[in-house]
XYZ file of C-alpha atoms in Angstrom:
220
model
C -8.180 16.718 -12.242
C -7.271 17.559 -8.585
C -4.651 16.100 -6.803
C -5.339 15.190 -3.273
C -2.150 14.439 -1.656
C -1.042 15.295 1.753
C 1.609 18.137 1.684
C 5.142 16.527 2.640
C 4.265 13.971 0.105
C 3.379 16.341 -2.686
C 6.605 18.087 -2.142
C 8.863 15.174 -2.136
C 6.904 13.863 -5.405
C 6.481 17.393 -7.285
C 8.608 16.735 -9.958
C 6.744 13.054 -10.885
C 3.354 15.497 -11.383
C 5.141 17.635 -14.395
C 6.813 14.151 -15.930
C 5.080 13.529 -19.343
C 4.396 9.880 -18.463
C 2.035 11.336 -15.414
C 0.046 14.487 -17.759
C -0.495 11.014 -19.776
C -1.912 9.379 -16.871
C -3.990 12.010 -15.778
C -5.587 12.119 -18.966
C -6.225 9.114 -19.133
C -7.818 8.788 -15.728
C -9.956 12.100 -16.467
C -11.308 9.956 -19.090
C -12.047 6.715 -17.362
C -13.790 8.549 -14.546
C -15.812 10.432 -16.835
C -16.964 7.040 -18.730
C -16.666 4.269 -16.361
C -17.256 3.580 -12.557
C -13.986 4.140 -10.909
C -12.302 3.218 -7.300
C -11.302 4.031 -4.955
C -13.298 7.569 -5.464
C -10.890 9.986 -6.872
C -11.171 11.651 -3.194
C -9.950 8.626 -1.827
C -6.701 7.083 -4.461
C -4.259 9.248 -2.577
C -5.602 8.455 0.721
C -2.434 6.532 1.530
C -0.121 9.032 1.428
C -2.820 11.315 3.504
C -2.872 8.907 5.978
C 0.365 8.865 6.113
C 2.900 11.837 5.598
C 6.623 10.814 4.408
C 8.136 12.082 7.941
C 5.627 9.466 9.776
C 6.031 6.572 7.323
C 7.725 3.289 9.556
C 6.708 0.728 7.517
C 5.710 0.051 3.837
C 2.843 -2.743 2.770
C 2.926 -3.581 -0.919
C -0.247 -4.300 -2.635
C -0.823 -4.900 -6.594
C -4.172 -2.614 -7.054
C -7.305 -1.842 -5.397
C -10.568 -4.080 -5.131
C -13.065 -3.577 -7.754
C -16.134 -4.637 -6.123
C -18.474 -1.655 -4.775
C -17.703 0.034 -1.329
C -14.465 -1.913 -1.007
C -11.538 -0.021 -1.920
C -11.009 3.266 0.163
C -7.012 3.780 -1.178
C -5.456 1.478 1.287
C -4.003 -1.537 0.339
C -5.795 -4.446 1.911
C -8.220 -2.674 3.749
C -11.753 -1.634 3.777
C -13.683 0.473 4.869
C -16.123 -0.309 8.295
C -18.891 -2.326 7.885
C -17.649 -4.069 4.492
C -16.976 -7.665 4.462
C -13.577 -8.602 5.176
C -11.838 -9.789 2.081
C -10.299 -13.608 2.094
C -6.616 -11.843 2.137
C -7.092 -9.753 4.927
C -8.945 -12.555 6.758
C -5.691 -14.238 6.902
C -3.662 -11.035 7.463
C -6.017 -10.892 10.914
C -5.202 -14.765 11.402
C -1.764 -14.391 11.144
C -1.770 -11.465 13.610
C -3.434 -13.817 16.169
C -1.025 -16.668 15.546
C 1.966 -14.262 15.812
C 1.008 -12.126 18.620
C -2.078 -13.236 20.540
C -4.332 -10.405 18.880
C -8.123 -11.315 18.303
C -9.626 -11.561 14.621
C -10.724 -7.679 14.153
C -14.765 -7.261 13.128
C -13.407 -4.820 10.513
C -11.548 -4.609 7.774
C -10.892 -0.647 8.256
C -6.632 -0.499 8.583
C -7.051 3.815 8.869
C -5.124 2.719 12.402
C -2.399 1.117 10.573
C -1.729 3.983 8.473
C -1.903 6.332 11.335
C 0.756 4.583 12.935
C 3.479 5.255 10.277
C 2.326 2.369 8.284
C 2.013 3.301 4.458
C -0.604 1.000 2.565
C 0.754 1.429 -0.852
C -0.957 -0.625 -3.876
C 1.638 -0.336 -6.932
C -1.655 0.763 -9.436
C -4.230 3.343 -7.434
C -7.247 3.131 -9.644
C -9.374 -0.294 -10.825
C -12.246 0.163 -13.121
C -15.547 -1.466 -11.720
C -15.073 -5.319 -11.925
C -12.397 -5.589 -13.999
C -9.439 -6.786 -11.532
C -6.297 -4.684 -12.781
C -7.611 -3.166 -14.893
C -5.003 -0.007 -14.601
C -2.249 -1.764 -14.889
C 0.340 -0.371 -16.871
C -0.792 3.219 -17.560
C 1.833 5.226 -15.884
C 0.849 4.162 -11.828
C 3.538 1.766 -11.413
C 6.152 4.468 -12.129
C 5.262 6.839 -10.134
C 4.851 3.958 -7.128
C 8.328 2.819 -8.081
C 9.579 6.850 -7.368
C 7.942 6.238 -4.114
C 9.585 3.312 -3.112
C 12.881 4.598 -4.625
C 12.407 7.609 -2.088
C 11.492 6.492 0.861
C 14.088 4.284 0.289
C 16.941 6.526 -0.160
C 15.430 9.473 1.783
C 14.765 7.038 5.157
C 16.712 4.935 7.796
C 15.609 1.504 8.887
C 11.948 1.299 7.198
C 10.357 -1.970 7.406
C 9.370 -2.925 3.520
C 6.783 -5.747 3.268
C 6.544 -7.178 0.138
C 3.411 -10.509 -0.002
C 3.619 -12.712 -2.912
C 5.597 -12.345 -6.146
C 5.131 -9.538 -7.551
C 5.515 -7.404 -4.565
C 8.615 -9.325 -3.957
C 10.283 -7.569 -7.357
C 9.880 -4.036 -5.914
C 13.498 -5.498 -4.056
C 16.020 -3.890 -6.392
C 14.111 -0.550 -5.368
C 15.065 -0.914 -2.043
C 19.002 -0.366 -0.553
C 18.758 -3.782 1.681
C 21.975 -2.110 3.976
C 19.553 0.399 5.026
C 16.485 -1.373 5.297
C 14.806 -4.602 6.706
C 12.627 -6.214 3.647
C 10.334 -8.879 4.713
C 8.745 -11.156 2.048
C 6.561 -14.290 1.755
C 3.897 -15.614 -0.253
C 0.882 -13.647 -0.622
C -1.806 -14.262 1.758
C -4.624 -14.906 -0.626
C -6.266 -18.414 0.339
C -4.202 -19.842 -2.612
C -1.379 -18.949 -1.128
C -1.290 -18.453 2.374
C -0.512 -22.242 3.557
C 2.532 -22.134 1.816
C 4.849 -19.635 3.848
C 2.644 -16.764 4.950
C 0.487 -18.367 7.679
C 3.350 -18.657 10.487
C 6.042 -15.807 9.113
C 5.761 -13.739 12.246
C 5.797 -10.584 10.090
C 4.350 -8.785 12.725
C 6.605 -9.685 15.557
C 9.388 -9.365 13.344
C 8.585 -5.652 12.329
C 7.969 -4.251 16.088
C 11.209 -6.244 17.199
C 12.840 -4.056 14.339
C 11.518 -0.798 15.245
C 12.228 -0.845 18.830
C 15.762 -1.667 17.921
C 15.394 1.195 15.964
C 13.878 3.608 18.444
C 10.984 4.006 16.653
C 7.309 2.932 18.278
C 6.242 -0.424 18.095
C 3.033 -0.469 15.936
C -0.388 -1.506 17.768
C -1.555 -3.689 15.711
């Protein structure tokens, strides 16, 4: 099984692909493609970090794992690809965005602009079987996501890590707070979203950042 992974990343992450925990998961996802529907398309679950390179990366968005319905996931957290319908979370993403800084409600769901920007859309699991939510969990992903977040976090300056709901929020002890602005609320799935997220000027708050920073403010 091919790795598709943008360059700077693969070298920062070579040692991860040789760990035995990683040969495990391959194998394991070799099999599951061969027997079961699989997203994002194994093209597509490092499309991320190809969006993305490490040198580029500004900002980090947590997500848990991708959607499992057809045509949705395209290996950004969040997002979808044009022309799907936007998902209830990202519907309030979009709302949030206009209450925080004016911006209209986007017709699509695609966030490839995001990622272009230095924005990394990182799910913590990269593969979902077909309609079974999560169904990855726990088969080696989250460890190599961790090493991610462990090295941007060491290997960066004043990134912007955004961590929605709880179980985003315990990624924290990977990240060295001293060097780093981490940003957290509830998630903003419909459950959720009216109790902290709607009105947490995330976005405001992470441009304000990176200007003081001298980095570009993202165009949201």
């Amino acid at each position: 099984m091919e790795i598709f992974i943008e360059k700077e990343w693969k070298n920062k992450l070579k040692q991860e692909f040789y760990d035995p925990y990683f040969t495990n998961l391959i194998d394991y996802l070799k099999a599951e493609f061969n027997s079961h529907t699989i997203y994002p398309p194994l093209n597509l679950v490092f499309n991320a970090f190809n969006k993305c390179p490490f040198s580029s990366t500004k900002v980090v968005i947590l997500g848990q794992y991708p959607y499992h319905e057809e045509n949705q996931a395209h290996g950004l957290c969040f997002s979808v690809p044009d022309g799907v319908k936007i998902p209830p979370s990202l519907r309030n993403i979009f709302k949030e965005l206009q209450n925080d800084l004016g911006i209209s409600l986007s017709d699509s769901g695609n966030l490839d602009r995001w990622a272009e920007q230095g924005i990394l859309l990182l799910n913590a699991t990269l593969t979902v079987r077909a309609k079974e939510a999560g169904s990855h969990q726990d088969k080696g992903w989250e460890i190599f996501t961790d090493k991610v977040i462990q090295t941007l976090s060491e290997q960066h300056n004043n990134l912007v890590f955004v961590l929605w709901g709880t179980f985003a929020q315990k990624k924290q002890v990977l990240i060295d707070p001293k060097k780093h602005l981490i940003l957290t609320s509830v998630h903003p799935s419909p459950l959720s979203a009216h109790r902290g997220f709607f009105n947490n000027h995330h976005f405001s708050t992470i441009n304000k950042y990176l200007v003081a920073h001298q980095k570009s403010a993202i165009n949201w």
